[in-house]
Short mmCIF file of C-alpha atoms in Angstrom, two decimals:
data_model
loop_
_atom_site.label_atom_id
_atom_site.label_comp_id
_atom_site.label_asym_id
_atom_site.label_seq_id
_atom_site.Cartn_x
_atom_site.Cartn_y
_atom_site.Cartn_z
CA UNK A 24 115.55 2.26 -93.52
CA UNK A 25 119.21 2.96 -94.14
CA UNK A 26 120.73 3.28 -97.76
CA UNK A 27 123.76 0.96 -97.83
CA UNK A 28 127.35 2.85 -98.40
CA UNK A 29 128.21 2.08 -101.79
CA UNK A 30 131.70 4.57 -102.14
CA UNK A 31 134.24 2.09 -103.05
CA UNK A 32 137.12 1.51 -100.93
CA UNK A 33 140.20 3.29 -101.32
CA UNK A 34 142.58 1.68 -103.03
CA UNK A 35 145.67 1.95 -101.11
CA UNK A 36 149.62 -0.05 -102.20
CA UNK A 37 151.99 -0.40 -99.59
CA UNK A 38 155.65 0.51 -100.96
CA UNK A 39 158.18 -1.39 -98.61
CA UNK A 40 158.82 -4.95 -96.74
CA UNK A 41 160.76 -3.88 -93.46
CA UNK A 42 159.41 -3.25 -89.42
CA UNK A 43 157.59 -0.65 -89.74
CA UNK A 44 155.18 -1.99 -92.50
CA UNK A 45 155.14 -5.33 -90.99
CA UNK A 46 153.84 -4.21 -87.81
CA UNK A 47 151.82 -1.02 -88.58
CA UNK A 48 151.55 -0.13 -92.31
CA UNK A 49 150.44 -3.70 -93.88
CA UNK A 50 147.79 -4.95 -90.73
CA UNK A 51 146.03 -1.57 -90.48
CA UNK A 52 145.97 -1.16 -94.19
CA UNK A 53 144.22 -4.57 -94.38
CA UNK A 54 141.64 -4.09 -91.51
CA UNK A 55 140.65 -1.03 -92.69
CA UNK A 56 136.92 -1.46 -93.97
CA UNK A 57 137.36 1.45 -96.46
CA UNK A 58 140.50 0.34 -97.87
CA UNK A 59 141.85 -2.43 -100.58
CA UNK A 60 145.28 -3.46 -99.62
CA UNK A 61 146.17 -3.20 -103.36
CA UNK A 62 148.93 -4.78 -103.20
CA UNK A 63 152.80 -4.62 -101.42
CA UNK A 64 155.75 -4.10 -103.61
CA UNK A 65 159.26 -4.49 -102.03
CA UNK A 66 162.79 -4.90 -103.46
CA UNK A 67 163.19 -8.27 -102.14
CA UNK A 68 160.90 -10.54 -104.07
CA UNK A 69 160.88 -13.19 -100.94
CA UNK A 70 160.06 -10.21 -98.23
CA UNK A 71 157.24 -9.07 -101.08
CA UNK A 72 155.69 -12.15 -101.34
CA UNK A 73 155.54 -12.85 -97.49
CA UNK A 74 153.77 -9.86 -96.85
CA UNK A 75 151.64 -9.64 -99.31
CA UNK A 76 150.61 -13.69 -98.74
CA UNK A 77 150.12 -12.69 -95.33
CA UNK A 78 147.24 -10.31 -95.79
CA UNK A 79 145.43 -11.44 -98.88
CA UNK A 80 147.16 -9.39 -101.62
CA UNK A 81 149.33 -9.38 -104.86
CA UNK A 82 153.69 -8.69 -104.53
CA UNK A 83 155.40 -6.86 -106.68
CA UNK A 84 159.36 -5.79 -107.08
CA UNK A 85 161.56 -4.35 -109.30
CA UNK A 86 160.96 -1.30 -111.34
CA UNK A 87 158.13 -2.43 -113.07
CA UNK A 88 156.65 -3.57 -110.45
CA UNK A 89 156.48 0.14 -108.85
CA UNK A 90 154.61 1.16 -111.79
CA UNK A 91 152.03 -2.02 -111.75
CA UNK A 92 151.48 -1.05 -108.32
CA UNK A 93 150.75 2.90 -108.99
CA UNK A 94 148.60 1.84 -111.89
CA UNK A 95 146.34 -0.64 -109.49
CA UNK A 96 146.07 1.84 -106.85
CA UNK A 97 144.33 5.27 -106.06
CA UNK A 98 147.14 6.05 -103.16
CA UNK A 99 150.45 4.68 -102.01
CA UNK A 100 151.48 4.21 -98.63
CA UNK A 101 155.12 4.18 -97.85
CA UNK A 102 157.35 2.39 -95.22
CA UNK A 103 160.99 3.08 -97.10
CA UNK A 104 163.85 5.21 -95.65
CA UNK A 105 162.87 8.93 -96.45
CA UNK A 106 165.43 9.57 -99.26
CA UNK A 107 163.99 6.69 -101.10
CA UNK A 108 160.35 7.77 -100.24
CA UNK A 109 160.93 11.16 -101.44
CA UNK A 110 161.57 10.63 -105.34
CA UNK A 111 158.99 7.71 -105.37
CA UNK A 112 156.33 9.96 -103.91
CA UNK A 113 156.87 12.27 -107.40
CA UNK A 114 156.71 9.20 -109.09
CA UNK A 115 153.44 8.24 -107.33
CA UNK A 116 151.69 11.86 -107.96
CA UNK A 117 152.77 11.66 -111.85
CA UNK A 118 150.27 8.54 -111.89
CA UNK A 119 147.67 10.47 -110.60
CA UNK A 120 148.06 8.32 -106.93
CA UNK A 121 147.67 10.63 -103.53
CA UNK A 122 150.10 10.11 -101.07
CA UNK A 123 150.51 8.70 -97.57
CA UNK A 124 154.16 9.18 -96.33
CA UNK A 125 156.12 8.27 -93.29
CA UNK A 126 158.08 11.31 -91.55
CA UNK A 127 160.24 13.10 -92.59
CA UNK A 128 159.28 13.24 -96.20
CA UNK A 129 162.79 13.94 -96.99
CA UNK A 130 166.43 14.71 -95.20
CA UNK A 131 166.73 17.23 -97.68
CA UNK A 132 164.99 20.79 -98.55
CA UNK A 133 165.20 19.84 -102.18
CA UNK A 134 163.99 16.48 -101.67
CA UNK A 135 160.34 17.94 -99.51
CA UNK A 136 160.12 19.99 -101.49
CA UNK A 137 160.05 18.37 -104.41
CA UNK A 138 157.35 15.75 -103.18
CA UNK A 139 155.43 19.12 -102.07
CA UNK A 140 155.26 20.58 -105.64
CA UNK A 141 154.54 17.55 -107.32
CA UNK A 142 151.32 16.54 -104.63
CA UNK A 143 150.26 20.68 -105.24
CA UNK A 144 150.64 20.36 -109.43
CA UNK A 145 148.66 16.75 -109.70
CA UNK A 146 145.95 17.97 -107.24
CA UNK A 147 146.55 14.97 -105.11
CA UNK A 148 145.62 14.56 -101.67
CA UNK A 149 148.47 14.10 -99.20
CA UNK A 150 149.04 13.22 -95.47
CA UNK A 151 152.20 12.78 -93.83
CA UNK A 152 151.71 10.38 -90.61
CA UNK A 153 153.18 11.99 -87.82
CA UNK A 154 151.88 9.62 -84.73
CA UNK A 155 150.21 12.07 -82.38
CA UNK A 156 148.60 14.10 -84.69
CA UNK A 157 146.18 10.96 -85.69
CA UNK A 158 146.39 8.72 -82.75
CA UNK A 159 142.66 9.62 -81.20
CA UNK A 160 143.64 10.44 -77.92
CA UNK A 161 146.75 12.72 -78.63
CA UNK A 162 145.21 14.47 -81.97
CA UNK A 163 142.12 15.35 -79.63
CA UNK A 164 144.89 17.03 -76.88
CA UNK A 165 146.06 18.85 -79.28
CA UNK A 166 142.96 20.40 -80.42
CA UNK A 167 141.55 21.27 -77.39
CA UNK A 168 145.21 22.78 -76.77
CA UNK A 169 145.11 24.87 -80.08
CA UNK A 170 141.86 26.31 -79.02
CA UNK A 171 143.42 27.92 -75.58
CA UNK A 172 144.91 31.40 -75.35
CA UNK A 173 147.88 32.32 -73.47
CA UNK A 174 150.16 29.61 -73.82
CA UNK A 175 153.70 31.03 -71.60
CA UNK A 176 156.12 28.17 -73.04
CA UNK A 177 156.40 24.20 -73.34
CA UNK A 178 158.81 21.77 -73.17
CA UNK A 179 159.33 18.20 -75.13
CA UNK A 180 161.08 15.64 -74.41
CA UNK A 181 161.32 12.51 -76.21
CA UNK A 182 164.08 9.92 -75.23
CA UNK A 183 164.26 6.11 -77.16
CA UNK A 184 166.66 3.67 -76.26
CA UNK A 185 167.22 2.24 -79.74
CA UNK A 186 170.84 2.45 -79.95
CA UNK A 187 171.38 2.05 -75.95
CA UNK A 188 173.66 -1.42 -75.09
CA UNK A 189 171.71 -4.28 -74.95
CA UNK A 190 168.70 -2.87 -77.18
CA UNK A 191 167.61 -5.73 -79.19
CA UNK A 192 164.72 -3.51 -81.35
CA UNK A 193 164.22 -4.40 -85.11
CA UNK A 194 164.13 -0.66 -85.80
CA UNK A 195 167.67 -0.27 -85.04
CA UNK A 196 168.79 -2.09 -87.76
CA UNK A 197 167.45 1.26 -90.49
CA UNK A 198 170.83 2.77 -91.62
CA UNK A 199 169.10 6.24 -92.21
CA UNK A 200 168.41 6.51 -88.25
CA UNK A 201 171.44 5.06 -87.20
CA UNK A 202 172.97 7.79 -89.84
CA UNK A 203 170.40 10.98 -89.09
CA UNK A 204 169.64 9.90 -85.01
CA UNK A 205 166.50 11.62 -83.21
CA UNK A 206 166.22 14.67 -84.54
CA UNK A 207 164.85 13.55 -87.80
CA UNK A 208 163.49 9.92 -86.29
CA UNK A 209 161.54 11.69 -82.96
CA UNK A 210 161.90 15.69 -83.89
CA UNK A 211 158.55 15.90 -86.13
CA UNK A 212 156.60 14.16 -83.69
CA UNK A 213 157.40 16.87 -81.33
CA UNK A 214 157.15 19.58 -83.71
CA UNK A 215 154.19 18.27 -85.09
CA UNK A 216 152.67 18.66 -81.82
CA UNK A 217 154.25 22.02 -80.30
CA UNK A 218 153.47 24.15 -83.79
CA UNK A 219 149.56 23.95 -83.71
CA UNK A 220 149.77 24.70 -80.36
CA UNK A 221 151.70 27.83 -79.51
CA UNK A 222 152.05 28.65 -83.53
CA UNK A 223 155.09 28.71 -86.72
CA UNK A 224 158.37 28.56 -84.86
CA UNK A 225 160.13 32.16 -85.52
CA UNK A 226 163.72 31.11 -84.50
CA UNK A 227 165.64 28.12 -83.39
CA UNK A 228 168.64 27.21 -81.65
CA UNK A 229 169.94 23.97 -81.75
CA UNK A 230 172.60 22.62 -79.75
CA UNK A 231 174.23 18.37 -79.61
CA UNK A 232 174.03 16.67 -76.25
CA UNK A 233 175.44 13.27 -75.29
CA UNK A 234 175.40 10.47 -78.74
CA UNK A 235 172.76 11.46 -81.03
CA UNK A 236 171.00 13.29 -78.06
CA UNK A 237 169.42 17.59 -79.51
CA UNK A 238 168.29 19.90 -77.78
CA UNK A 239 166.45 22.72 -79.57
CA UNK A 240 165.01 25.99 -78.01
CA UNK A 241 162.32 27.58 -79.85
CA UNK A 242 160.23 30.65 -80.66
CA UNK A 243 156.55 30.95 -81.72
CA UNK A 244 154.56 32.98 -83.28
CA UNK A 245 152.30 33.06 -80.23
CA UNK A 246 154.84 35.07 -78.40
CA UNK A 247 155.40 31.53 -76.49
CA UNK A 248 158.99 29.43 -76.30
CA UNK A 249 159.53 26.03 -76.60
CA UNK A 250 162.40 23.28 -75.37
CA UNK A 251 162.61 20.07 -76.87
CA UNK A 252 165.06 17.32 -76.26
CA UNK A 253 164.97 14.55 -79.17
CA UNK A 254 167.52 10.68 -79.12
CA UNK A 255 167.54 7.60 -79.58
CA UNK A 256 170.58 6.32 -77.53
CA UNK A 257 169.14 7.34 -73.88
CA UNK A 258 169.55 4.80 -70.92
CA UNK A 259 166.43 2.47 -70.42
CA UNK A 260 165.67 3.80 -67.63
CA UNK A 261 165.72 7.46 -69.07
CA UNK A 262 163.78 7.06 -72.23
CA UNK A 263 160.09 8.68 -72.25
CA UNK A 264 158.06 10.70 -74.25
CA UNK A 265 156.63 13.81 -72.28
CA UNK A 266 155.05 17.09 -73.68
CA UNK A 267 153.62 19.89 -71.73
CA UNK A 268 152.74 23.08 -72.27
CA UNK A 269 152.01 25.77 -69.16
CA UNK A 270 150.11 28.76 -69.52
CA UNK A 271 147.62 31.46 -68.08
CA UNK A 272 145.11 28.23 -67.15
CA UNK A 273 148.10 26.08 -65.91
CA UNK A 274 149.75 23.10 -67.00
CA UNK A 275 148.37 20.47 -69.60
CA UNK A 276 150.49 17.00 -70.72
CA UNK A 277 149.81 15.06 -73.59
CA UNK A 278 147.85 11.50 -72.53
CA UNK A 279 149.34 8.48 -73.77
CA UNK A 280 148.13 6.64 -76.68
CA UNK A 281 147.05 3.13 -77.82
CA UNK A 282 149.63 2.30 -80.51
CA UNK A 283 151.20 3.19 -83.86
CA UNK A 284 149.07 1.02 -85.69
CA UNK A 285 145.55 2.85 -84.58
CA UNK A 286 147.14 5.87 -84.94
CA UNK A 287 147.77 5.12 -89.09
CA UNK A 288 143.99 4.00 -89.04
CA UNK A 289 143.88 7.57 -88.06
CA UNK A 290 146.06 9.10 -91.04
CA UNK A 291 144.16 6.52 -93.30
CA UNK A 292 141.33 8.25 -92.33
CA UNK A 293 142.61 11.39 -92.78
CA UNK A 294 143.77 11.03 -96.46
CA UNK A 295 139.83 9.48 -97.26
CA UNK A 296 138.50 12.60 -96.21
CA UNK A 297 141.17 14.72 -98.41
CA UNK A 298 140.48 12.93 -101.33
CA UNK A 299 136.97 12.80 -100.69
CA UNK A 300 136.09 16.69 -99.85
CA UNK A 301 139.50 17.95 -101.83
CA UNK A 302 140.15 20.05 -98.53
CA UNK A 303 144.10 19.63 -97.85
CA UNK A 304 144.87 18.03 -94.17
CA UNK A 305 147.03 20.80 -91.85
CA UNK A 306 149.46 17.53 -91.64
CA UNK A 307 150.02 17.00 -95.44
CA UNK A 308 153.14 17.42 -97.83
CA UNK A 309 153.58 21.28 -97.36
CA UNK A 310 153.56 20.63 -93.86
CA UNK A 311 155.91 17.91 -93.97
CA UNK A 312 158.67 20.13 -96.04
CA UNK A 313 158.09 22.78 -93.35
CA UNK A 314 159.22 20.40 -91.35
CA UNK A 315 162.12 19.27 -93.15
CA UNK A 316 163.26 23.18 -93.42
CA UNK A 317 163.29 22.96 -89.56
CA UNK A 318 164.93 20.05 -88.52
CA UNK A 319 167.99 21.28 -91.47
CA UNK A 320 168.61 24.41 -90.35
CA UNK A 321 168.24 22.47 -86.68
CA UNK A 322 170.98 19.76 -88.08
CA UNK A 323 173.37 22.69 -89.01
CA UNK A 324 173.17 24.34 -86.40
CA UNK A 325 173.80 22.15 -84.46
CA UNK A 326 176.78 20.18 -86.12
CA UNK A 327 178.33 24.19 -86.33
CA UNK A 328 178.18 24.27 -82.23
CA UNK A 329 179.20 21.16 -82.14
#
């Protein structure tokens, strides 16, 4: 005889109405058996309502409706530009709500690391949802990668055509990746992948290719190097994401994976089992400002040379 589970579900509110919560935030949120969808607050009451109708919950907007949603919720997941995610996650931590943020936390040092030393002094649990470190068949690469000795170097490379001619993609309508291209859109994916694998990056160079197009070269504390080439304004035809790493065993790739949307089931997960055991996840909001520190001193550099 089995007892039944009786933990109550995590009450998670969604914080923004565009794309990306549409498609991936707001359905996997909803489908998750251990969650309550708590409710979706937006700034545009109509775009509010919509979502929220469509999945069973309560809108909210406006100011007070931020705070009606922290007050009905245990976390907050959020699906706004990072600048505007940043200040709101302090906001969330000062009602005692853990965090579940979209990269980058922040375009700014100040900004990540704000959101990092508010999570650390509320003692709330924190995940920042960099795709392929929850997506089940890239997280378990990486792992089995982080467990080899003897990495020699690797190389990233990961091309959208979200701002090519002709691109008709919802996405390309967010002024803050139009504004900060694919180093900050792409970069932590690749970062987020390349760091647990050949260790803390000891020096960078950054350099600007074609449009928003960066290419960074990179130094771990493994002894290994890195090359990564991030944009969002490649060709059709030469857009891709590949990683690989080559070593003393040979040559491993990252697999593909099913989708963004398992992949935040994933980082749903992930933030249960912080809150739950009270043990912080390796991809949480320290992480995430360590990644912010990178991809600025990558920006500089990079605007210097260019």
């Amino acid at each position: 005889m089995t007892t039944a589970d009786t933990t109550p579900p995590l009450r998670i509110g969604l914080l923004g109405t565009g794309p990306w919560a549409r498609n991936t935030q707001a359905p996997a949120l909803a489908a998750h058996p251990g969650v309550e969808l708590s409710g979706v607050w937006g700034r545009r009451a109509e775009a509010a309502d919509a979502l929220a109708t469509a999945h069973g919950t309560r809108a909210y907007t406006g100011e007070e409706g931020i705070d009606a949603l922290l007050e009905a919720s245990d976390a907050v997941a959020f699906a706004l530009p990072p600048d505007v995610q940043a200040p709101l996650a302090v906001r969330a931590t000062e009602a005692g709500c853990h965090l579940l943020m979209d990269k980058p936390v922040a375009t700014t040092v100040a900004g990540a690391r704000a959101v990092a030393e508010a999570a650390e002094k509320a003692s709330v649990a924190s995940v920042v949802f960099c795709t392929l470190r929850f997506a089940p068949e890239t997280s378990a690469w990486i792992a089995e990668q982080a467990a080899v000795d003897g990495w020699f170097t690797a190389r990233a490379q990961w091309l959208g055509s979200l701002y090519a001619a002709g691109s008709d993609s919802e996405y390309a309508d967010s002024p803050w990746r139009r504004d900060k291209g694919g180093l900050w859109d792409v970069g932590p994916h690749a970062l987020s992948v390349l760091i647990p694998v050949l260790g803390d990056v000891e020096h960078l160079t950054a350099a600007a290719g074609p449009a928003d197009t960066t290419h960074l070269i990179l130094r771990h504390t493994s002894g290994a190097s890195s090359t990564v080439t991030l944009g969002l304004s490649a060709p059709p035809g030469a857009a891709g994401v590949e990683i690989e790493v080559r070593g003393e065993r040979g040559t491993a790739s990252i697999p593909g994976w099913a989708g963004a949307e398992t992949a935040f089931r994933g980082a749903v997960d992930a933030l249960a089992e912080a809150v739950r055991t009270g043990v912080p996840h390796p991809c949480d909001a320290r992480f995430g400002l360590h990644l912010t520190e990178l991809l600025v001193a990558a920006e500089q550099q990079a605007q210097a040379a260019g």
